[in-house]
C-alpha cells in the first residue's frame, strides 16, 4: 500500500472515530428539543468528509459510525439501530445528490441533510410499528432541522476553513 492510500485511510479512521465519539456523547446529552430530536453533531463529520474526500468515503464513514456507535451503546440490531440506519442512509443519500448535482451552500446542504435524516428515522419507525400515522411527527422534527442544520453547517465550514485539503489527500 502506498503512502497516499495509507494517509487517506488513517485520516478516514480518525474522522470516523471523531464521528463515533460525537454520536455517542450526543446520545447522553439531554437537549431541550422534541423527543427524538438531536443536534446531529456527528453530521458535521459527514459534511467535512464529503468535501475532503467525496461521496463514497462519506458513506463509508457514516456506515462505520452507525455500526460502531450501536455496538458501543448496546443497541446493535435493535429498533434504535434500525432507526439510526434509516436516518443516516436517507441523509447521506440527500447529501450525495446535493454534492454531486445541486451544489448548495454548506449550511443549506446541512439543513436538507438534517431534514432527510428526520424523515428517514420517522419512516423506519412507521415501518417497524406498522403505523403510518406517526409520520405527522415529522413536522416538529422538520422545525428542529433548521437550527440544528445551521449549527452543523457552520461548524463544518469553520473546520474546513482551518484544514488544508491537500493535507488530507
Tab-separated table of N, CA and C in Angstrom:
chain	number	residue	atom	x	y	z
A	1	UNK	N	0.852	-1.169	0.000
A	1	UNK	CA	0.000	0.000	0.000
A	1	UNK	C	0.903	1.239	0.000
A	2	UNK	N	0.610	2.155	-0.876
A	2	UNK	CA	1.469	3.334	-0.955
A	2	UNK	C	1.146	4.356	0.134
A	3	UNK	N	2.020	5.322	0.262
A	3	UNK	CA	1.932	6.330	1.319
A	3	UNK	C	0.619	7.117	1.256
A	4	UNK	N	0.178	7.461	0.049
A	4	UNK	CA	-1.038	8.252	-0.121
A	4	UNK	C	-2.280	7.497	0.374
A	5	UNK	N	-2.363	6.221	0.025
A	5	UNK	CA	-3.513	5.418	0.447
A	5	UNK	C	-3.516	5.214	1.958
A	6	UNK	N	-2.337	5.004	2.521
A	6	UNK	CA	-2.228	4.817	3.968
A	6	UNK	C	-2.649	6.089	4.690
A	7	UNK	N	-2.177	7.214	4.208
A	7	UNK	CA	-2.519	8.512	4.808
A	7	UNK	C	-4.031	8.740	4.764
A	8	UNK	N	-4.636	8.459	3.626
A	8	UNK	CA	-6.079	8.623	3.471
A	8	UNK	C	-6.827	7.710	4.442
A	9	UNK	N	-6.397	6.468	4.550
A	9	UNK	CA	-7.049	5.511	5.429
A	9	UNK	C	-6.949	5.961	6.896
A	10	UNK	N	-5.787	6.470	7.276
A	10	UNK	CA	-5.597	6.941	8.653
A	10	UNK	C	-6.509	8.136	8.930
A	11	UNK	N	-6.568	9.093	8.020
A	11	UNK	CA	-7.429	10.256	8.226
A	11	UNK	C	-8.908	9.857	8.266
A	12	UNK	N	-9.313	8.940	7.407
A	12	UNK	CA	-10.702	8.486	7.435
A	12	UNK	C	-11.006	7.758	8.745
A	13	UNK	N	-10.059	7.000	9.248
A	13	UNK	CA	-10.244	6.328	10.539
A	13	UNK	C	-10.364	7.354	11.667
A	14	UNK	N	-9.531	8.389	11.635
A	14	UNK	CA	-9.607	9.441	12.653
A	14	UNK	C	-10.931	10.206	12.576
A	15	UNK	N	-11.350	10.536	11.377
A	15	UNK	CA	-12.628	11.233	11.208
A	15	UNK	C	-13.790	10.341	11.652
A	16	UNK	N	-13.697	9.053	11.372
A	16	UNK	CA	-14.728	8.106	11.826
A	16	UNK	C	-14.761	8.059	13.346
A	17	UNK	N	-13.591	8.022	13.962
A	17	UNK	CA	-13.518	7.990	15.424
A	17	UNK	C	-14.134	9.249	16.028
A	18	UNK	N	-13.864	10.392	15.421
A	18	UNK	CA	-14.453	11.643	15.910
A	18	UNK	C	-15.975	11.590	15.783
A	19	UNK	N	-16.467	11.090	14.650
A	19	UNK	CA	-17.913	10.974	14.441
A	19	UNK	C	-18.542	10.022	15.459
A	20	UNK	N	-17.857	8.932	15.758
A	20	UNK	CA	-18.361	7.959	16.743
A	20	UNK	C	-18.433	8.603	18.127
A	21	UNK	N	-17.397	9.325	18.501
A	21	UNK	CA	-17.388	9.999	19.806
A	21	UNK	C	-18.506	11.039	19.869
A	22	UNK	N	-18.644	11.851	18.832
A	22	UNK	CA	-19.699	12.868	18.814
A	22	UNK	C	-21.083	12.227	18.922
A	23	UNK	N	-21.284	11.153	18.170
A	23	UNK	CA	-22.574	10.446	18.168
A	23	UNK	C	-22.873	9.860	19.551
A	24	UNK	N	-21.876	9.247	20.154
A	24	UNK	CA	-22.051	8.596	21.453
A	24	UNK	C	-22.262	9.619	22.566
A	25	UNK	N	-21.479	10.691	22.560
A	25	UNK	CA	-21.625	11.740	23.571
A	25	UNK	C	-22.978	12.434	23.432
A	26	UNK	N	-23.358	12.704	22.204
A	26	UNK	CA	-24.634	13.388	21.975
A	26	UNK	C	-25.814	12.568	22.486
A	27	UNK	N	-25.718	11.251	22.395
A	27	UNK	CA	-26.796	10.385	22.878
A	27	UNK	C	-26.995	10.534	24.387
A	28	UNK	N	-25.952	10.940	25.095
A	28	UNK	CA	-26.026	11.076	26.553
A	28	UNK	C	-26.392	12.485	27.006
A	29	UNK	N	-26.423	13.439	26.077
A	29	UNK	CA	-26.700	14.834	26.437
A	29	UNK	C	-28.191	15.124	26.289
A	30	UNK	N	-28.850	15.528	27.381
A	30	UNK	CA	-30.259	15.917	27.243
A	30	UNK	C	-30.354	17.275	26.540
A	31	UNK	N	-31.143	17.331	25.499
A	31	UNK	CA	-31.298	18.564	24.724
A	31	UNK	C	-32.776	18.960	24.761
A	32	UNK	N	-33.077	20.236	24.997
A	32	UNK	CA	-34.483	20.668	25.072
A	32	UNK	C	-35.128	20.779	23.688
A	33	UNK	N	-35.179	19.642	23.002
A	33	UNK	CA	-35.802	19.567	21.686
A	33	UNK	C	-36.912	18.523	21.758
A	34	UNK	N	-37.787	18.463	20.755
A	34	UNK	CA	-38.824	17.425	20.767
A	34	UNK	C	-38.202	16.031	20.920
A	35	UNK	N	-38.971	15.119	21.474
A	35	UNK	CA	-38.490	13.757	21.708
A	35	UNK	C	-37.914	13.175	20.417
A	36	UNK	N	-36.705	12.662	20.517
A	36	UNK	CA	-36.050	12.059	19.363
A	36	UNK	C	-35.174	13.018	18.585
A	37	UNK	N	-35.340	14.301	18.788
A	37	UNK	CA	-34.530	15.286	18.061
A	37	UNK	C	-33.174	15.428	18.735
A	38	UNK	N	-32.144	15.509	17.934
A	38	UNK	CA	-30.777	15.689	18.433
A	38	UNK	C	-30.120	16.813	17.636
A	39	UNK	N	-28.972	17.255	18.117
A	39	UNK	CA	-28.237	18.309	17.425
A	39	UNK	C	-27.611	17.816	16.121
A	40	UNK	N	-27.279	16.548	16.033
A	40	UNK	CA	-26.679	16.000	14.819
A	40	UNK	C	-25.206	16.331	14.691
A	41	UNK	N	-24.510	16.342	15.800
A	41	UNK	CA	-23.095	16.727	15.789
A	41	UNK	C	-22.239	15.822	14.911
A	42	UNK	N	-22.566	14.540	14.844
A	42	UNK	CA	-21.786	13.619	14.011
A	42	UNK	C	-21.937	13.951	12.525
A	43	UNK	N	-23.022	14.642	12.176
A	43	UNK	CA	-23.217	15.021	10.776
A	43	UNK	C	-22.215	16.078	10.325
A	44	UNK	N	-21.598	16.763	11.276
A	44	UNK	CA	-20.523	17.703	10.938
A	44	UNK	C	-19.422	16.943	10.201
A	45	UNK	N	-19.105	15.774	10.697
A	45	UNK	CA	-18.047	14.963	10.090
A	45	UNK	C	-18.461	14.501	8.698
A	46	UNK	N	-19.737	14.181	8.513
A	46	UNK	CA	-20.214	13.803	7.172
A	46	UNK	C	-19.971	14.920	6.166
A	47	UNK	N	-20.283	16.142	6.579
A	47	UNK	CA	-20.080	17.302	5.705
A	47	UNK	C	-18.600	17.517	5.407
A	48	UNK	N	-17.772	17.357	6.414
A	48	UNK	CA	-16.331	17.535	6.232
A	48	UNK	C	-15.781	16.451	5.308
A	49	UNK	N	-16.164	15.201	5.546
A	49	UNK	CA	-15.637	14.079	4.750
A	49	UNK	C	-16.047	14.193	3.288
A	50	UNK	N	-17.294	14.554	3.020
A	50	UNK	CA	-17.721	14.630	1.614
A	50	UNK	C	-16.947	15.729	0.885
A	51	UNK	N	-16.601	16.807	1.583
A	51	UNK	CA	-15.844	17.875	0.936
A	51	UNK	C	-14.358	17.559	0.806
A	52	UNK	N	-13.827	16.811	1.755
A	52	UNK	CA	-12.407	16.459	1.688
A	52	UNK	C	-12.142	15.262	0.768
A	53	UNK	N	-13.055	14.288	0.780
A	53	UNK	CA	-12.791	13.029	0.070
A	53	UNK	C	-13.807	12.666	-1.000
A	54	UNK	N	-15.079	12.883	-0.730
A	54	UNK	CA	-16.084	12.534	-1.717
A	54	UNK	C	-17.217	11.697	-1.151
A	55	UNK	N	-18.104	11.301	-2.043
A	55	UNK	CA	-19.347	10.623	-1.672
A	55	UNK	C	-19.085	9.233	-1.086
A	56	UNK	N	-18.276	8.436	-1.756
A	56	UNK	CA	-18.025	7.065	-1.307
A	56	UNK	C	-17.463	7.056	0.116
A	57	UNK	N	-16.515	7.908	0.387
A	57	UNK	CA	-15.891	7.969	1.703
A	57	UNK	C	-16.869	8.445	2.769
A	58	UNK	N	-17.754	9.381	2.394
A	58	UNK	CA	-18.768	9.856	3.332
A	58	UNK	C	-19.698	8.708	3.728
A	59	UNK	N	-20.120	7.896	2.754
A	59	UNK	CA	-20.964	6.737	3.062
A	59	UNK	C	-20.223	5.755	3.963
A	60	UNK	N	-18.955	5.511	3.686
A	60	UNK	CA	-18.165	4.572	4.498
A	60	UNK	C	-18.076	5.061	5.944
A	61	UNK	N	-17.751	6.331	6.129
A	61	UNK	CA	-17.628	6.890	7.480
A	61	UNK	C	-18.976	6.835	8.198
A	62	UNK	N	-20.056	7.163	7.511
A	62	UNK	CA	-21.377	7.153	8.148
A	62	UNK	C	-21.823	5.751	8.541
A	63	UNK	N	-21.598	4.789	7.669
A	63	UNK	CA	-21.971	3.404	7.982
A	63	UNK	C	-21.137	2.893	9.162
A	64	UNK	N	-19.846	3.165	9.103
A	64	UNK	CA	-18.957	2.746	10.186
A	64	UNK	C	-19.378	3.394	11.509
A	65	UNK	N	-19.729	4.675	11.456
A	65	UNK	CA	-20.160	5.395	12.668
A	65	UNK	C	-21.392	4.753	13.280
A	66	UNK	N	-22.382	4.447	12.470
A	66	UNK	CA	-23.618	3.856	12.993
A	66	UNK	C	-23.352	2.464	13.564
A	67	UNK	N	-22.567	1.664	12.858
A	67	UNK	CA	-22.279	0.312	13.339
A	67	UNK	C	-21.518	0.333	14.666
A	68	UNK	N	-20.429	1.073	14.715
A	68	UNK	CA	-19.606	1.096	15.927
A	68	UNK	C	-20.353	1.764	17.084
A	69	UNK	N	-21.034	2.862	16.824
A	69	UNK	CA	-21.784	3.547	17.887
A	69	UNK	C	-22.874	2.642	18.461
A	70	UNK	N	-23.534	1.893	17.594
A	70	UNK	CA	-24.583	0.998	18.086
A	70	UNK	C	-23.995	-0.136	18.920
A	71	UNK	N	-22.809	-0.584	18.569
A	71	UNK	CA	-22.137	-1.597	19.378
A	71	UNK	C	-21.718	-1.026	20.729
A	72	UNK	N	-21.215	0.197	20.732
A	72	UNK	CA	-20.775	0.835	21.975
A	72	UNK	C	-21.939	1.152	22.921
A	73	UNK	N	-23.079	1.507	22.354
A	73	UNK	CA	-24.227	1.876	23.188
A	73	UNK	C	-25.157	0.692	23.458
A	74	UNK	N	-24.862	-0.462	22.864
A	74	UNK	CA	-25.644	-1.664	23.127
A	74	UNK	C	-26.967	-1.749	22.402
A	75	UNK	N	-27.103	-1.055	21.278
A	75	UNK	CA	-28.379	-1.090	20.550
A	75	UNK	C	-28.281	-1.824	19.209
A	76	UNK	N	-27.148	-2.459	18.945
A	76	UNK	CA	-26.961	-3.117	17.647
A	76	UNK	C	-28.072	-4.140	17.404
A	77	UNK	N	-28.680	-4.071	16.232
A	77	UNK	CA	-29.758	-4.939	15.775
A	77	UNK	C	-31.039	-4.792	16.603
A	78	UNK	N	-31.193	-3.667	17.275
A	78	UNK	CA	-32.428	-3.349	17.974
A	78	UNK	C	-33.088	-2.189	17.236
A	79	UNK	N	-34.321	-1.865	17.602
A	79	UNK	CA	-35.054	-0.812	16.898
A	79	UNK	C	-34.286	0.503	16.772
A	80	UNK	N	-33.645	1.017	17.833
A	80	UNK	CA	-32.907	2.275	17.664
A	80	UNK	C	-31.793	2.186	16.620
A	81	UNK	N	-31.189	1.027	16.483
A	81	UNK	CA	-30.152	0.835	15.449
A	81	UNK	C	-30.755	1.000	14.061
A	82	UNK	N	-31.892	0.350	13.827
A	82	UNK	CA	-32.524	0.436	12.515
A	82	UNK	C	-33.046	1.847	12.237
A	83	UNK	N	-33.528	2.510	13.270
A	83	UNK	CA	-33.985	3.888	13.123
A	83	UNK	C	-32.813	4.785	12.749
A	84	UNK	N	-31.695	4.584	13.420
A	84	UNK	CA	-30.487	5.347	13.111
A	84	UNK	C	-30.025	5.077	11.682
A	85	UNK	N	-30.067	3.810	11.275
A	85	UNK	CA	-29.674	3.451	9.897
A	85	UNK	C	-30.548	4.155	8.867
A	86	UNK	N	-31.852	4.195	9.125
A	86	UNK	CA	-32.769	4.865	8.197
A	86	UNK	C	-32.450	6.337	8.046
A	87	UNK	N	-32.182	6.991	9.176
A	87	UNK	CA	-31.845	8.415	9.134
A	87	UNK	C	-30.530	8.673	8.434
A	88	UNK	N	-29.524	7.882	8.772
A	88	UNK	CA	-28.192	8.073	8.174
A	88	UNK	C	-28.217	7.761	6.683
A	89	UNK	N	-28.921	6.700	6.297
A	89	UNK	CA	-28.964	6.354	4.878
A	89	UNK	C	-29.629	7.460	4.063
A	90	UNK	N	-30.809	7.916	4.509
A	90	UNK	CA	-31.534	8.926	3.735
A	90	UNK	C	-30.800	10.268	3.728
A	91	UNK	N	-30.219	10.652	4.864
A	91	UNK	CA	-29.490	11.926	4.886
A	91	UNK	C	-28.215	11.838	4.051
A	92	UNK	N	-27.551	10.698	4.070
A	92	UNK	CA	-26.342	10.514	3.258
A	92	UNK	C	-26.684	10.540	1.771
A	93	UNK	N	-27.802	9.920	1.419
A	93	UNK	CA	-28.248	9.926	0.022
A	93	UNK	C	-28.565	11.353	-0.431
A	94	UNK	N	-29.275	12.104	0.402
A	94	UNK	CA	-29.584	13.505	0.071
A	94	UNK	C	-28.313	14.324	-0.047
A	95	UNK	N	-27.390	14.112	0.875
A	95	UNK	CA	-26.110	14.828	0.856
A	95	UNK	C	-25.328	14.509	-0.415
A	96	UNK	N	-25.327	13.250	-0.801
A	96	UNK	CA	-24.613	12.838	-2.019
A	96	UNK	C	-25.227	13.478	-3.265
A	97	UNK	N	-26.550	13.489	-3.337
A	97	UNK	CA	-27.238	14.077	-4.503
A	97	UNK	C	-26.964	15.579	-4.574
A	98	UNK	N	-27.054	16.251	-3.439
A	98	UNK	CA	-26.791	17.696	-3.406
A	98	UNK	C	-25.351	17.980	-3.809
A	99	UNK	N	-24.420	17.220	-3.253
A	99	UNK	CA	-22.999	17.437	-3.529
A	99	UNK	C	-22.679	17.214	-5.007
A	100	UNK	N	-23.298	16.192	-5.600
A	100	UNK	CA	-22.981	15.841	-6.988
A	100	UNK	C	-23.715	16.713	-8.013
A	101	UNK	N	-24.988	17.046	-7.731
A	101	UNK	CA	-25.803	17.669	-8.769
A	101	UNK	C	-26.247	19.104	-8.495
A	102	UNK	N	-26.421	19.500	-7.246
A	102	UNK	CA	-27.061	20.778	-6.959
A	102	UNK	C	-26.076	21.860	-6.537
A	103	UNK	N	-25.084	21.531	-5.732
A	103	UNK	CA	-24.071	22.483	-5.257
A	103	UNK	C	-24.672	23.618	-4.428
A	104	UNK	N	-25.420	23.254	-3.389
A	104	UNK	CA	-25.944	24.249	-2.454
A	104	UNK	C	-24.835	24.718	-1.518
A	105	UNK	N	-25.013	25.873	-0.892
A	105	UNK	CA	-24.063	26.289	0.144
A	105	UNK	C	-24.071	25.280	1.304
A	106	UNK	N	-22.986	25.247	2.063
A	106	UNK	CA	-22.813	24.259	3.130
A	106	UNK	C	-23.966	24.260	4.130
A	107	UNK	N	-24.400	25.438	4.578
A	107	UNK	CA	-25.464	25.493	5.579
A	107	UNK	C	-26.769	24.948	5.001
A	108	UNK	N	-27.097	25.307	3.777
A	108	UNK	CA	-28.311	24.789	3.134
A	108	UNK	C	-28.230	23.277	2.966
A	109	UNK	N	-27.068	22.793	2.571
A	109	UNK	CA	-26.852	21.357	2.423
A	109	UNK	C	-27.065	20.661	3.760
A	110	UNK	N	-26.549	21.252	4.814
A	110	UNK	CA	-26.679	20.676	6.146
A	110	UNK	C	-28.140	20.625	6.598
A	111	UNK	N	-28.886	21.662	6.317
A	111	UNK	CA	-30.311	21.696	6.676
A	111	UNK	C	-31.068	20.602	5.926
A	112	UNK	N	-30.833	20.485	4.628
A	112	UNK	CA	-31.506	19.452	3.833
A	112	UNK	C	-31.134	18.065	4.347
A	113	UNK	N	-29.870	17.872	4.667
A	113	UNK	CA	-29.420	16.597	5.211
A	113	UNK	C	-30.130	16.290	6.524
A	114	UNK	N	-30.262	17.279	7.398
A	114	UNK	CA	-30.961	17.099	8.679
A	114	UNK	C	-32.436	16.758	8.461
A	115	UNK	N	-33.056	17.422	7.499
A	115	UNK	CA	-34.464	17.142	7.180
A	115	UNK	C	-34.625	15.692	6.739
A	116	UNK	N	-33.767	15.251	5.829
A	116	UNK	CA	-33.885	13.876	5.332
A	116	UNK	C	-33.513	12.852	6.399
A	117	UNK	N	-32.628	13.225	7.317
A	117	UNK	CA	-32.305	12.326	8.428
A	117	UNK	C	-33.564	12.081	9.262
A	118	UNK	N	-34.284	13.151	9.577
A	118	UNK	CA	-35.517	13.013	10.364
A	118	UNK	C	-36.594	12.241	9.617
A	119	UNK	N	-36.740	12.507	8.334
A	119	UNK	CA	-37.726	11.775	7.542
A	119	UNK	C	-37.391	10.283	7.528
A	120	UNK	N	-36.111	9.968	7.334
A	120	UNK	CA	-35.686	8.566	7.319
A	120	UNK	C	-35.952	7.871	8.636
A	121	UNK	N	-35.675	8.544	9.737
A	121	UNK	CA	-35.913	7.934	11.042
A	121	UNK	C	-37.400	7.690	11.290
A	122	UNK	N	-38.228	8.675	11.004
A	122	UNK	CA	-39.667	8.522	11.252
A	122	UNK	C	-40.260	7.471	10.305
A	123	UNK	N	-39.764	7.394	9.075
A	123	UNK	CA	-40.249	6.372	8.139
A	123	UNK	C	-39.929	4.970	8.660
A	124	UNK	N	-38.752	4.790	9.227
A	124	UNK	CA	-38.393	3.483	9.789
A	124	UNK	C	-39.277	3.170	10.998
A	125	UNK	N	-39.549	4.151	11.846
A	125	UNK	CA	-40.448	3.947	12.987
A	125	UNK	C	-41.827	3.535	12.484
A	126	UNK	N	-42.324	4.230	11.459
A	126	UNK	CA	-43.634	3.890	10.887
A	126	UNK	C	-43.643	2.460	10.358
A	127	UNK	N	-42.544	2.041	9.731
A	127	UNK	CA	-42.445	0.678	9.203
A	127	UNK	C	-42.381	-0.349	10.330
A	128	UNK	N	-41.527	-0.105	11.321
A	128	UNK	CA	-41.348	-1.057	12.432
A	128	UNK	C	-42.656	-1.279	13.175
A	129	UNK	N	-43.372	-0.200	13.444
A	129	UNK	CA	-44.592	-0.299	14.241
A	129	UNK	C	-45.865	-0.371	13.391
A	130	UNK	N	-45.699	-0.447	12.072
A	130	UNK	CA	-46.838	-0.544	11.146
A	130	UNK	C	-47.889	0.515	11.448
A	131	UNK	N	-47.415	1.748	11.604
A	131	UNK	CA	-48.310	2.846	11.936
A	131	UNK	C	-47.899	4.081	11.163
A	132	UNK	N	-48.534	4.290	10.020
A	132	UNK	CA	-48.199	5.423	9.160
A	132	UNK	C	-48.555	6.758	9.803
A	133	UNK	N	-49.461	6.745	10.772
A	133	UNK	CA	-49.875	7.973	11.444
A	133	UNK	C	-48.731	8.675	12.163
A	134	UNK	N	-47.690	7.940	12.467
A	134	UNK	CA	-46.532	8.532	13.155
A	134	UNK	C	-45.820	9.551	12.265
A	135	UNK	N	-46.083	9.490	10.965
A	135	UNK	CA	-45.419	10.412	10.037
A	135	UNK	C	-45.753	11.874	10.337
A	136	UNK	N	-46.841	12.157	11.048
A	136	UNK	CA	-47.132	13.553	11.409
A	136	UNK	C	-46.074	14.091	12.362
A	137	UNK	N	-45.370	13.193	13.028
A	137	UNK	CA	-44.308	13.601	13.934
A	137	UNK	C	-43.125	14.213	13.182
A	138	UNK	N	-43.108	14.030	11.868
A	138	UNK	CA	-42.049	14.629	11.051
A	138	UNK	C	-42.095	16.152	11.157
A	139	UNK	N	-43.275	16.724	11.276
A	139	UNK	CA	-43.406	18.186	11.270
A	139	UNK	C	-42.612	18.867	12.385
A	140	UNK	N	-42.779	18.481	13.671
A	140	UNK	CA	-41.941	19.145	14.680
A	140	UNK	C	-40.459	18.845	14.495
A	141	UNK	N	-40.135	17.670	13.981
A	141	UNK	CA	-38.732	17.354	13.738
A	141	UNK	C	-38.167	18.198	12.602
A	142	UNK	N	-38.979	18.481	11.597
A	142	UNK	CA	-38.516	19.325	10.490
A	142	UNK	C	-38.206	20.732	10.991
A	143	UNK	N	-38.990	21.216	11.935
A	143	UNK	CA	-38.747	22.543	12.507
A	143	UNK	C	-37.390	22.556	13.219
A	144	UNK	N	-37.060	21.466	13.911
A	144	UNK	CA	-35.765	21.415	14.602
A	144	UNK	C	-34.611	21.221	13.619
A	145	UNK	N	-34.907	20.732	12.422
A	145	UNK	CA	-33.855	20.515	11.424
A	145	UNK	C	-33.196	21.818	10.988
A	146	UNK	N	-33.937	22.894	11.023
A	146	UNK	CA	-33.389	24.170	10.551
A	146	UNK	C	-32.285	24.690	11.487
A	147	UNK	N	-32.561	24.888	12.778
A	147	UNK	CA	-31.457	25.379	13.624
A	147	UNK	C	-30.317	24.366	13.785
A	148	UNK	N	-30.651	23.079	13.868
A	148	UNK	CA	-29.576	22.089	14.011
A	148	UNK	C	-28.761	21.988	12.733
A	149	UNK	N	-29.422	22.095	11.592
A	149	UNK	CA	-28.710	22.090	10.311
A	149	UNK	C	-27.817	23.305	10.152
A	150	UNK	N	-28.297	24.449	10.610
A	150	UNK	CA	-27.479	25.665	10.565
A	150	UNK	C	-26.242	25.492	11.443
A	151	UNK	N	-26.447	24.989	12.656
A	151	UNK	CA	-25.334	24.784	13.587
A	151	UNK	C	-24.281	23.845	12.996
A	152	UNK	N	-24.703	22.679	12.531
A	152	UNK	CA	-23.729	21.713	11.997
A	152	UNK	C	-23.064	22.240	10.732
A	153	UNK	N	-23.816	22.955	9.909
A	153	UNK	CA	-23.235	23.532	8.696
A	153	UNK	C	-22.179	24.584	9.004
A	154	UNK	N	-22.464	25.452	9.975
A	154	UNK	CA	-21.498	26.495	10.348
A	154	UNK	C	-20.232	25.900	10.962
A	155	UNK	N	-20.395	24.873	11.783
A	155	UNK	CA	-19.215	24.230	12.374
A	155	UNK	C	-18.383	23.554	11.290
A	156	UNK	N	-19.044	22.882	10.339
A	156	UNK	CA	-18.316	22.239	9.237
A	156	UNK	C	-17.555	23.271	8.405
A	157	UNK	N	-18.163	24.422	8.170
A	157	UNK	CA	-17.482	25.498	7.430
A	157	UNK	C	-16.229	25.928	8.177
A	158	UNK	N	-16.347	26.119	9.474
A	158	UNK	CA	-15.189	26.540	10.279
A	158	UNK	C	-14.079	25.495	10.260
A	159	UNK	N	-14.452	24.233	10.329
A	159	UNK	CA	-13.443	23.161	10.275
A	159	UNK	C	-12.737	23.182	8.927
A	160	UNK	N	-13.501	23.281	7.860
A	160	UNK	CA	-12.905	23.260	6.520
A	160	UNK	C	-12.042	24.493	6.254
A	161	UNK	N	-12.343	25.619	6.905
A	161	UNK	CA	-11.502	26.804	6.782
A	161	UNK	C	-10.127	26.573	7.395
A	162	UNK	N	-10.092	25.747	8.430
A	162	UNK	CA	-8.867	25.558	9.206
A	162	UNK	C	-7.988	24.399	8.737
A	163	UNK	N	-8.482	23.600	7.824
A	163	UNK	CA	-7.669	22.482	7.326
A	163	UNK	C	-7.327	22.706	5.867
A	164	UNK	N	-6.207	22.203	5.478
A	164	UNK	CA	-5.799	22.268	4.093
A	164	UNK	C	-6.199	20.960	3.421
A	165	UNK	N	-7.000	21.057	2.387
A	165	UNK	CA	-7.475	19.851	1.713
A	165	UNK	C	-6.321	18.980	1.238
A	166	UNK	N	-5.250	19.602	0.805
A	166	UNK	CA	-4.093	18.854	0.311
A	166	UNK	C	-3.484	17.977	1.403
A	167	UNK	N	-3.594	18.413	2.633
A	167	UNK	CA	-3.059	17.657	3.771
A	167	UNK	C	-3.782	16.325	3.937
A	168	UNK	N	-5.044	16.288	3.558
A	168	UNK	CA	-5.856	15.093	3.735
A	168	UNK	C	-5.831	14.160	2.521
A	169	UNK	N	-5.147	14.540	1.487
A	169	UNK	CA	-5.140	13.708	0.274
A	169	UNK	C	-4.045	12.696	0.283
